[in-house]
């Protein structure tokens, strides 16, 4: 364990992997807060699955495995998925949950078929595309970290600059609209940023489990604070923590897929938060309850 | 638009306000898909009045407010605020949405919610600072819950939550207030506090439109009433139009509370 920890600073490969996972954790943690508070956790899930055909089409068209190109394909495909969800909800009597389910399964199904097709062509470059399903941190190189870092930087700056706008959009969109905020456009922007977080994450965590990275750190952070800015900060930290610990375990030679390990780490943090969380943790709530009950029985006030 | 009058009216805090009705709705028709929700609604709200909008569930009361604020595109007709389209007059309007329209578990405090009323004046990107904090505190004091400023909003009672929403509208420093069911499910004390607040606003020459469900309190609380049921049934001073005939037309059949009067 200690060796692994020191390797984090000395081992070139591990450092890149850990850095990449940390970046992904921060971005998905921060944007996940808004997704969770707006009850859009499952939108993240559908859009993550919707990236897969984009990755495949980008590979079929260009024949390269350059991350930037594959991720661009992923982003386009997820955006198409988002538009399709909007169109289904707005244009038919089908409700949001069904629309999410349809888009998720259709896109993921198409992506899986394309992966099989690509494998069948025997193209020498194809090996490794299936890493997008469960994620593979070991393949992260410096170039990937730079791409992820730039995307993450842009997303975080936008959140910082528009923090007050995103807050009111998430809490009370009607009131925001009455004051003249372009609620529709802000919605699209926030969804686009969630797509950016997904695109950063799919290489490492994989499309199947990416939604967990949006939802779990945010849900954990909510247990510690009643303030949005603090929640965003804590969630980003929890995301990074899960990313790094997942990367270390996965890279320690156990050959375990990174995505599931990172998600398990995040889930561990979530469970601890659920029990020990300072604001809403189970333990403190129980203690407060008991104290109040005793005070009431003794005729005093809490 | 008629001439702009320069601050010579008493009880005004705005130097220049168009000499027009605070709200003028004409021929407003709203449809969801193929279903008409509001049909050819025409009425005016004069300055400095407390106006109730009443009607049975599904009568289109909330839709009317949303159409006035341009959140719903009307199929026909229009609404003017101080003689202007809403987009040009929104700084003169304060809005209190239904309490149930937001998630009260949201990680934010009462004071923080009230500060949202100041976002419009802050504009893009700028964060609320000390000045905004103080102003928000004043508004919380005005509705009598300053001591709960730092509470997370789910730890407030329903009445206190409603007061937070009213305080947020006060922070908007508006001339016309559009409020959606502010009296819904509040305790007696809060109801009295809200009535006092509305009267205070009226005494400052402000105009308040209230979507209201409790017919029994209409004569006591309001100057004018708009009775709706998809169509406009009646509108005018409470003494003139708030009668059994109009109410039975809107609500269909007996309106029990008026039976004895």
Coordinates of C-alpha atoms in Angstrom, one line a residue:
Chain A
X1 CA 0.0 0.0 0.0
X2 CA 2.8 2.4 1.0
X3 CA 4.7 1.4 -2.1
X4 CA 1.7 2.2 -4.2
X5 CA 1.4 5.6 -2.5
X6 CA 4.9 6.6 -3.2
X7 CA 4.6 5.2 -6.7
X8 CA 1.9 7.8 -7.2
X9 CA 4.6 10.5 -7.2
X10 CA 7.5 8.6 -8.8
X11 CA 5.9 6.2 -11.4
X12 CA 5.2 8.1 -14.6
X13 CA 2.4 5.9 -15.8
X14 CA 0.6 5.8 -12.5
X15 CA 0.9 9.5 -12.0
X16 CA -0.8 10.1 -15.4
X17 CA -3.5 7.6 -14.6
X18 CA -4.2 9.1 -11.1
X19 CA -4.1 12.6 -12.4
X20 CA -6.6 11.7 -15.1
X21 CA -8.9 10.0 -12.7
X22 CA -8.7 13.0 -10.3
X23 CA -9.6 15.4 -13.1
X24 CA -12.6 13.3 -14.0
X25 CA -13.6 13.0 -10.4
X26 CA -13.6 16.7 -9.8
X27 CA -15.6 17.6 -12.9
X28 CA -18.2 14.9 -12.5
X29 CA -18.5 15.7 -8.8
X30 CA -19.1 19.4 -9.5
X31 CA -21.5 19.0 -12.4
X32 CA -23.1 16.0 -10.7
X33 CA -24.4 18.4 -7.9
X34 CA -26.5 20.2 -10.4
X35 CA -27.7 17.0 -12.1
X36 CA -28.7 15.6 -8.8
X37 CA -30.4 18.7 -7.5
X38 CA -32.3 19.1 -10.8
X39 CA -33.3 15.4 -10.6
X40 CA -31.4 14.7 -13.8
X41 CA -29.2 11.9 -12.6
X42 CA -30.7 9.5 -15.1
X43 CA -30.3 12.0 -17.9
X44 CA -26.5 11.6 -17.2
X45 CA -26.9 7.9 -17.4
X46 CA -28.7 8.0 -20.8
X47 CA -26.2 10.5 -22.2
X48 CA -23.2 8.4 -21.1
X49 CA -24.6 5.4 -22.8
X50 CA -25.4 7.5 -25.9
X51 CA -21.7 8.3 -26.3
X52 CA -20.8 4.8 -27.4
X53 CA -22.0 4.9 -31.1
X54 CA -20.2 8.2 -31.5
X55 CA -16.9 6.7 -30.4
X56 CA -17.5 3.8 -32.9
X57 CA -18.5 6.1 -35.8
X58 CA -15.5 8.4 -35.2
X59 CA -13.2 5.3 -35.3
X60 CA -14.9 3.9 -38.5
X61 CA -14.7 7.2 -40.3
X62 CA -11.1 8.2 -39.4
X63 CA -9.5 4.8 -38.5
X64 CA -7.6 6.5 -35.7
X65 CA -7.7 6.0 -32.0
X66 CA -6.7 9.6 -31.3
X67 CA -8.6 10.4 -28.1
X68 CA -9.6 13.9 -29.1
X69 CA -11.3 12.5 -32.2
X70 CA -13.1 9.6 -30.4
X71 CA -14.2 12.0 -27.7
X72 CA -15.5 14.5 -30.2
X73 CA -17.6 11.6 -31.7
X74 CA -18.8 10.8 -28.2
X75 CA -19.8 14.4 -27.5
X76 CA -21.7 14.7 -30.8
X77 CA -23.5 11.4 -30.2
X78 CA -24.5 12.4 -26.6
X79 CA -25.8 15.7 -27.8
X80 CA -27.9 13.9 -30.4
X81 CA -29.2 11.7 -27.6
X82 CA -30.1 14.8 -25.6
X83 CA -31.9 16.4 -28.5
X84 CA -33.8 13.1 -29.1
X85 CA -34.9 13.0 -25.5
X86 CA -36.2 16.6 -25.8
X87 CA -38.0 15.8 -29.0
X88 CA -39.6 12.7 -27.7
X89 CA -40.8 14.4 -24.5
X90 CA -41.9 17.6 -26.3
X91 CA -43.5 16.0 -29.4
X92 CA -45.2 12.9 -28.1
X93 CA -47.2 11.9 -25.0
X94 CA -44.2 9.8 -23.9
X95 CA -42.9 10.9 -20.5
X96 CA -39.3 11.8 -19.6
X97 CA -38.4 8.5 -17.9
X98 CA -39.5 6.4 -20.9
X99 CA -37.7 8.8 -23.3
X100 CA -34.5 8.4 -21.3
X101 CA -34.9 4.6 -21.3
X102 CA -35.5 4.6 -25.1
X103 CA -32.5 6.7 -25.9
X104 CA -30.2 4.9 -23.5
X105 CA -31.0 1.4 -24.9
X106 CA -31.2 2.4 -28.5
X107 CA -27.8 4.2 -28.5
X108 CA -26.1 1.7 -26.4
X109 CA -27.4 -1.2 -28.5
X110 CA -26.3 0.5 -31.7
X111 CA -22.9 1.1 -30.1
X112 CA -22.5 -2.5 -29.1
X113 CA -23.4 -3.7 -32.6
X114 CA -20.8 -1.3 -34.1
X115 CA -18.1 -2.6 -31.6
X116 CA -18.8 -6.1 -32.8
X117 CA -18.6 -5.0 -36.5
X118 CA -15.3 -3.2 -35.8
X119 CA -13.9 -6.3 -34.1
X120 CA -15.0 -8.3 -37.2
X121 CA -13.1 -6.2 -39.6
X122 CA -9.9 -7.3 -38.0
X123 CA -8.6 -3.7 -38.2
X124 CA -5.4 -3.6 -36.2
X125 CA -6.3 -0.4 -34.5
X126 CA -9.6 -1.8 -33.1
X127 CA -8.2 -3.4 -30.1
X128 CA -9.1 -1.4 -27.1
X129 CA -12.3 0.3 -28.3
X130 CA -14.3 -1.9 -26.0
X131 CA -12.5 -0.3 -23.1
X132 CA -15.1 2.4 -23.3
X133 CA -17.6 0.0 -21.9
X134 CA -16.1 -0.5 -18.5
X135 CA -13.2 2.0 -18.7
X136 CA -9.5 1.3 -18.6
X137 CA -7.3 3.7 -16.7
X138 CA -4.1 2.0 -17.5
X139 CA -4.3 3.3 -21.1
X140 CA -4.3 6.9 -20.0
X141 CA -1.2 8.7 -21.3
X142 CA 0.0 12.2 -20.9
X143 CA -1.8 13.4 -24.0
X144 CA -5.1 12.2 -22.6
X145 CA -4.5 13.9 -19.3
X146 CA -3.9 17.2 -21.2
X147 CA -7.1 16.8 -23.2
X148 CA -9.1 16.0 -20.1
X149 CA -7.5 18.8 -18.2
X150 CA -8.4 21.4 -20.8
X151 CA -12.0 20.3 -21.1
X152 CA -12.3 20.1 -17.3
X153 CA -10.8 23.6 -16.9
X154 CA -13.3 25.1 -19.3
X155 CA -16.2 23.4 -17.6
X156 CA -15.1 24.4 -14.2
X157 CA -14.6 28.0 -15.2
X158 CA -18.1 28.2 -16.7
X159 CA -19.6 26.8 -13.5
X160 CA -17.6 29.3 -11.4
X161 CA -18.6 32.3 -13.6
X162 CA -22.3 31.3 -13.9
X163 CA -22.6 29.9 -10.4
X164 CA -25.4 32.3 -9.3
X165 CA -27.3 31.7 -12.5
X166 CA -27.0 27.9 -12.3
X167 CA -28.1 28.1 -8.7
X168 CA -31.3 29.9 -9.4
X169 CA -31.9 27.8 -12.5
X170 CA -31.7 24.7 -10.4
X171 CA -33.7 26.0 -7.4
X172 CA -36.5 28.0 -9.0
X173 CA -36.5 28.1 -12.9
X174 CA -39.9 29.8 -13.0
X175 CA -38.7 32.7 -10.8
X176 CA -35.5 32.9 -12.9
X177 CA -37.6 33.1 -16.0
X178 CA -39.8 35.9 -14.5
X179 CA -36.6 37.9 -14.0
X180 CA -35.6 37.5 -17.6
X181 CA -33.0 34.7 -17.4
X182 CA -33.0 32.7 -20.6
X183 CA -33.9 29.5 -18.8
X184 CA -34.0 27.4 -21.9
X185 CA -30.5 28.4 -23.0
X186 CA -29.0 28.0 -19.5
X187 CA -30.6 24.5 -19.4
X188 CA -28.9 23.6 -22.6
X189 CA -25.5 25.0 -21.4
X190 CA -25.7 23.0 -18.1
X191 CA -26.6 19.8 -20.0
X192 CA -23.7 20.5 -22.4
X193 CA -21.4 20.8 -19.4
X194 CA -22.7 17.5 -18.1
X195 CA -21.9 16.0 -21.5
X196 CA -18.3 17.4 -21.2
X197 CA -18.0 15.7 -17.8
X198 CA -19.2 12.4 -19.3
X199 CA -16.8 12.7 -22.3
X200 CA -14.0 13.2 -19.9
X201 CA -15.0 10.2 -17.9
X202 CA -16.0 7.5 -20.4
X203 CA -12.4 6.5 -21.3
X204 CA -11.6 5.8 -17.6
X205 CA -14.9 4.8 -16.0
X206 CA -16.7 3.5 -19.0
X207 CA -20.1 4.4 -20.4
X208 CA -22.1 2.0 -18.2
X209 CA -21.0 3.3 -14.9
X210 CA -20.3 6.9 -15.7
X211 CA -23.6 8.0 -14.2
X212 CA -22.5 6.8 -10.8
X213 CA -19.7 9.4 -11.0
X214 CA -22.2 12.2 -11.5
X215 CA -24.6 11.0 -8.8
X216 CA -22.7 9.3 -6.0
X217 CA -20.2 12.0 -5.0
X218 CA -23.0 14.7 -5.1
X219 CA -25.3 12.5 -3.0
X220 CA -22.5 12.0 -0.5
X221 CA -21.6 15.7 -0.4
X222 CA -25.2 16.6 0.4
X223 CA -24.9 14.7 3.7
X224 CA -22.2 17.1 4.9
X225 CA -23.6 20.6 4.1
X226 CA -26.7 22.7 3.5
X227 CA -24.9 25.2 1.3
X228 CA -24.7 24.7 -2.5
X229 CA -21.2 26.2 -2.9
X230 CA -19.9 23.9 -0.2
X231 CA -21.7 20.9 -1.6
X232 CA -20.1 21.5 -5.0
X233 CA -16.7 21.8 -3.4
X234 CA -17.0 18.7 -1.3
X235 CA -18.5 16.7 -4.2
X236 CA -15.6 17.6 -6.4
X237 CA -13.2 16.5 -3.6
X238 CA -15.1 13.2 -3.1
X239 CA -15.0 12.6 -6.9
X240 CA -11.2 13.2 -7.0
X241 CA -10.7 11.0 -4.0
X242 CA -12.7 8.1 -5.6
X243 CA -10.9 8.6 -8.9
X244 CA -7.4 8.5 -7.4
X245 CA -8.1 5.5 -5.1
X246 CA -9.8 3.6 -7.9
X247 CA -6.8 4.3 -10.3
X248 CA -4.3 3.1 -7.7
X249 CA -6.1 -0.1 -7.0
X250 CA -6.7 -0.8 -10.6
X251 CA -3.1 0.1 -11.6
X252 CA -1.6 -2.0 -8.7
X253 CA -1.3 -4.9 -11.1
X254 CA -4.6 -6.5 -10.0
X255 CA -5.8 -5.9 -13.5
X256 CA -9.2 -5.0 -12.3
X257 CA -11.3 -2.7 -14.6
X258 CA -10.9 0.9 -13.4
X259 CA -14.5 2.0 -13.8
X260 CA -16.1 -0.4 -11.3
X261 CA -13.3 0.2 -8.8
X262 CA -13.7 4.0 -8.9
X263 CA -17.5 3.6 -8.6
X264 CA -17.0 1.2 -5.6
X265 CA -14.7 3.8 -4.0
X266 CA -17.3 6.5 -4.5
X267 CA -20.0 4.3 -3.0
X268 CA -17.8 3.6 0.0
X269 CA -17.5 7.4 0.5
X270 CA -21.2 7.7 0.1
X271 CA -22.0 5.1 2.7
X272 CA -19.6 6.7 5.2
X273 CA -21.3 10.0 4.5
X274 CA -24.7 8.6 5.0
X275 CA -23.7 7.5 8.5
X276 CA -21.3 10.2 9.6
X277 CA -22.3 13.2 7.4
X278 CA -22.3 16.3 9.6
X279 CA -25.7 17.7 8.4
X280 CA -27.8 14.8 7.4
X281 CA -25.8 11.8 8.5
X282 CA -27.8 9.0 10.1
X283 CA -25.6 9.0 13.3
X284 CA -25.9 12.7 14.2
X285 CA -29.6 12.8 13.4
X286 CA -30.2 9.9 15.7
X287 CA -28.1 11.5 18.5
X288 CA -29.9 14.8 18.1
X289 CA -33.2 12.9 18.2
X290 CA -32.3 11.1 21.4
X291 CA -31.1 14.3 23.1
X292 CA -34.3 16.1 22.2
X293 CA -36.4 13.2 23.4
X294 CA -34.6 13.1 26.7
X295 CA -34.9 16.9 27.0
X296 CA -38.7 16.7 26.3
X297 CA -39.2 13.9 28.8
X298 CA -37.4 15.9 31.5
X299 CA -39.7 18.8 30.7
X300 CA -37.0 21.1 29.3
X301 CA -36.5 22.4 25.9
X302 CA -33.8 21.1 23.5
Chain B
X1 CA -47.5 54.3 -24.6
X2 CA -48.7 57.6 -23.2
X3 CA -46.6 60.3 -21.6
X4 CA -44.2 59.4 -18.9
X5 CA -45.1 61.2 -15.8
X6 CA -42.3 62.5 -13.6
X7 CA -42.6 61.6 -9.9
X8 CA -45.5 63.9 -8.9
X9 CA -47.7 61.2 -7.6
X10 CA -47.8 60.6 -3.9
X11 CA -46.7 57.3 -2.5
X12 CA -44.5 56.5 -5.4
X13 CA -40.9 55.4 -5.2
X14 CA -40.2 55.5 -8.9
X15 CA -39.4 58.7 -10.5
X16 CA -40.7 57.8 -13.9
X17 CA -43.5 55.4 -14.5
X18 CA -45.6 55.2 -17.6
X19 CA -49.0 56.6 -16.9
X20 CA -50.7 53.4 -17.6
X21 CA -52.5 50.6 -15.8
X22 CA -50.2 48.3 -13.9
X23 CA -51.8 45.4 -15.8
X24 CA -53.9 45.3 -18.8
X25 CA -55.0 42.0 -20.2
X26 CA -56.9 41.9 -23.5
X27 CA -58.3 39.0 -25.4
X28 CA -55.8 36.7 -23.9
X29 CA -56.2 33.1 -25.1
X30 CA -54.0 30.2 -24.1
X31 CA -54.1 26.7 -25.3
X32 CA -52.0 23.6 -24.4
X33 CA -51.8 21.5 -27.6
X34 CA -55.5 21.5 -28.7
X35 CA -57.0 22.2 -25.3
X36 CA -58.0 25.8 -24.5
X37 CA -57.0 26.8 -21.0
X38 CA -57.9 30.4 -21.1
X39 CA -60.4 31.9 -23.5
X40 CA -60.5 35.5 -24.5
X41 CA -59.7 37.1 -21.1
X42 CA -59.9 40.8 -20.8
X43 CA -59.5 42.9 -17.7
X44 CA -57.6 45.7 -16.2
X45 CA -55.9 46.1 -12.8
X46 CA -55.9 49.7 -11.6
X47 CA -53.0 51.2 -9.6
X48 CA -52.8 50.7 -5.9
X49 CA -55.4 47.9 -5.6
X50 CA -55.4 44.5 -4.0
X51 CA -56.8 42.2 -6.6
X52 CA -57.8 38.5 -6.1
X53 CA -58.0 36.0 -9.0
X54 CA -60.4 33.3 -8.0
X55 CA -61.8 30.2 -9.8
X56 CA -62.1 26.5 -9.4
X57 CA -59.1 24.1 -9.8
X58 CA -58.0 24.1 -13.4
X59 CA -59.6 27.5 -14.1
X60 CA -56.3 28.8 -15.5
X61 CA -55.4 31.1 -12.7
X62 CA -51.7 30.1 -12.6
X63 CA -51.6 29.9 -16.4
X64 CA -52.9 33.5 -16.5
X65 CA -50.0 34.7 -14.4
X66 CA -47.5 32.8 -16.5
X67 CA -49.0 34.1 -19.7
X68 CA -48.7 37.7 -18.3
X69 CA -45.0 37.0 -17.6
X70 CA -44.4 35.6 -21.0
X71 CA -43.5 32.1 -19.7
X72 CA -46.4 30.7 -21.8
X73 CA -46.9 31.9 -25.3
X74 CA -50.6 33.0 -25.7
X75 CA -52.4 31.8 -28.8
X76 CA -54.1 35.2 -29.1
X77 CA -54.3 38.5 -27.2
X78 CA -51.8 40.1 -25.0
X79 CA -51.0 41.5 -21.6
X80 CA -49.4 44.8 -21.0
X81 CA -47.6 45.9 -17.8
X82 CA -47.6 49.6 -17.3
X83 CA -48.4 49.9 -21.0
X84 CA -45.4 47.9 -22.0
X85 CA -44.8 44.3 -23.1
X86 CA -43.6 42.3 -20.1
X87 CA -40.0 42.0 -21.3
X88 CA -39.6 45.8 -21.0
X89 CA -41.4 46.0 -17.7
X90 CA -40.1 43.0 -15.7
X91 CA -38.1 45.3 -13.4
X92 CA -41.4 46.7 -12.2
X93 CA -42.8 43.3 -11.4
X94 CA -42.3 41.0 -8.3
X95 CA -43.3 37.4 -8.5
X96 CA -44.2 34.9 -5.9
X97 CA -44.6 31.4 -7.4
X98 CA -46.6 28.6 -5.7
X99 CA -44.7 27.3 -2.7
X100 CA -45.0 23.7 -4.1
X101 CA -43.2 24.6 -7.3
X102 CA -39.7 24.3 -5.8
X103 CA -37.8 21.6 -3.9
X104 CA -37.4 22.8 -0.3
X105 CA -34.6 20.3 0.3
X106 CA -32.4 22.4 -1.9
X107 CA -29.1 23.2 -0.1
X108 CA -29.7 26.9 0.5
X109 CA -30.7 29.2 3.4
X110 CA -33.7 31.5 3.8
X111 CA -31.4 34.5 3.4
X112 CA -29.9 33.1 0.3
X113 CA -33.3 32.6 -1.3
X114 CA -34.3 36.2 -0.6
X115 CA -31.1 37.4 -2.2
X116 CA -32.3 35.7 -5.4
X117 CA -34.8 38.5 -5.7
X118 CA -31.8 40.8 -6.2
X119 CA -30.3 38.8 -9.0
X120 CA -32.3 40.8 -11.6
X121 CA -30.7 44.1 -10.5
X122 CA -27.2 42.5 -10.1
X123 CA -27.2 41.3 -13.7
X124 CA -25.0 38.5 -15.1
X125 CA -21.9 37.2 -13.4
X126 CA -21.9 39.5 -10.4
X127 CA -22.2 37.9 -7.0
X128 CA -24.4 39.2 -4.2
X129 CA -22.2 41.0 -1.6
X130 CA -22.7 42.8 1.7
X131 CA -25.2 45.3 0.3
X132 CA -27.4 42.5 -1.0
X133 CA -27.1 40.6 2.3
X134 CA -28.3 43.7 4.2
X135 CA -31.2 44.3 1.8
X136 CA -32.3 40.7 2.1
X137 CA -32.1 40.8 5.9
X138 CA -34.4 43.9 5.8
X139 CA -36.9 42.0 3.7
X140 CA -36.8 39.0 6.1
X141 CA -37.5 41.4 8.9
X142 CA -40.4 42.9 7.1
X143 CA -42.1 39.5 7.0
X144 CA -41.1 38.8 10.5
X145 CA -38.7 35.9 10.2
X146 CA -35.3 37.5 10.3
X147 CA -34.3 35.2 13.1
X148 CA -34.5 32.2 10.7
X149 CA -32.2 33.8 8.1
X150 CA -29.5 31.1 8.2
X151 CA -31.8 28.1 8.4
X152 CA -31.8 25.6 5.6
X153 CA -35.2 26.1 4.0
X154 CA -36.6 22.7 4.7
X155 CA -36.3 23.4 8.4
X156 CA -38.9 26.2 8.1
X157 CA -42.6 25.7 8.5
X158 CA -44.9 26.0 5.6
X159 CA -45.9 29.5 6.7
X160 CA -42.3 30.5 7.1
X161 CA -41.4 29.2 3.7
X162 CA -44.2 31.3 2.2
X163 CA -42.9 34.3 4.0
X164 CA -39.4 33.6 2.5
X165 CA -41.0 33.7 -1.0
X166 CA -42.8 37.0 -0.1
X167 CA -39.5 38.5 1.2
X168 CA -37.8 37.5 -2.0
X169 CA -40.5 39.4 -4.0
X170 CA -40.1 42.4 -1.6
X171 CA -36.4 42.3 -2.4
X172 CA -37.3 42.8 -6.1
X173 CA -38.6 46.3 -5.1
X174 CA -41.4 46.1 -7.6
X175 CA -44.5 48.2 -8.3
X176 CA -46.7 45.3 -9.4
X177 CA -46.6 42.0 -7.4
X178 CA -48.0 38.8 -9.0
X179 CA -48.5 36.2 -6.3
X180 CA -49.6 32.6 -6.8
X181 CA -51.6 31.2 -3.8
X182 CA -49.6 32.9 -1.0
X183 CA -52.3 31.9 1.5
X184 CA -52.3 28.2 0.6
X185 CA -51.9 26.0 3.6
X186 CA -50.4 28.6 6.0
X187 CA -51.2 28.9 9.7
X188 CA -53.4 31.7 11.0
X189 CA -50.5 33.8 12.2
X190 CA -48.9 33.8 8.8
X191 CA -52.2 34.6 7.1
X192 CA -52.5 37.7 9.3
X193 CA -48.9 38.7 8.6
X194 CA -49.4 38.3 4.9
X195 CA -52.6 40.4 4.9
X196 CA -50.8 43.1 6.9
X197 CA -47.9 43.0 4.4
X198 CA -50.3 43.3 1.4
X199 CA -52.0 46.3 3.1
X200 CA -48.6 47.9 3.7
X201 CA -47.7 47.5 0.0
X202 CA -51.1 49.0 -0.9
X203 CA -50.5 52.0 1.3
X204 CA -47.2 52.5 -0.5
X205 CA -49.2 52.8 -3.7
X206 CA -48.2 49.3 -5.0
X207 CA -50.5 47.0 -6.8
X208 CA -50.8 43.3 -5.8
X209 CA -52.5 40.5 -7.8
X210 CA -53.2 37.4 -5.7
X211 CA -54.3 34.0 -7.0
X212 CA -56.6 33.0 -4.2
X213 CA -58.5 30.0 -3.3
X214 CA -60.4 31.0 -0.1
X215 CA -63.6 32.7 -1.2
X216 CA -64.6 33.4 2.4
X217 CA -61.8 36.0 2.8
X218 CA -62.1 37.8 -0.5
X219 CA -64.4 40.6 0.7
X220 CA -62.2 41.3 3.7
X221 CA -58.8 41.2 2.0
X222 CA -59.3 42.5 -1.5
X223 CA -60.5 45.6 -3.4
X224 CA -61.2 43.9 -6.7
X225 CA -61.7 40.4 -7.9
X226 CA -61.3 38.5 -11.2
X227 CA -63.6 35.5 -11.4
X228 CA -62.3 32.9 -13.9
X229 CA -63.3 29.6 -15.2
X230 CA -61.3 29.3 -18.4
X231 CA -63.5 32.2 -19.5
X232 CA -63.8 35.4 -17.7
X233 CA -66.9 35.2 -15.6
X234 CA -66.7 38.7 -14.0
X235 CA -64.2 41.3 -12.9
X236 CA -64.5 44.5 -11.0
X237 CA -64.8 45.9 -7.4
X238 CA -65.6 43.1 -4.9
X239 CA -68.8 44.9 -3.8
X240 CA -70.1 44.8 -7.3
X241 CA -69.2 41.5 -8.8
X242 CA -68.4 39.1 -6.0
X243 CA -71.9 37.7 -5.7
X244 CA -73.6 34.4 -5.7
X245 CA -74.6 34.5 -9.3
X246 CA -71.1 35.0 -10.6
X247 CA -69.6 32.5 -8.3
X248 CA -72.1 29.8 -9.1
X249 CA -71.4 30.4 -12.8
X250 CA -67.7 30.0 -12.2
X251 CA -67.8 27.1 -9.7
X252 CA -71.0 25.4 -11.0
X253 CA -73.9 24.9 -8.6
X254 CA -74.0 26.0 -5.0
X255 CA -71.2 28.0 -3.4
X256 CA -71.9 27.1 0.1
X257 CA -70.2 29.8 1.9
X258 CA -72.4 32.5 0.4
X259 CA -75.6 30.6 1.1
X260 CA -76.3 32.6 4.2
X261 CA -75.4 36.1 2.9

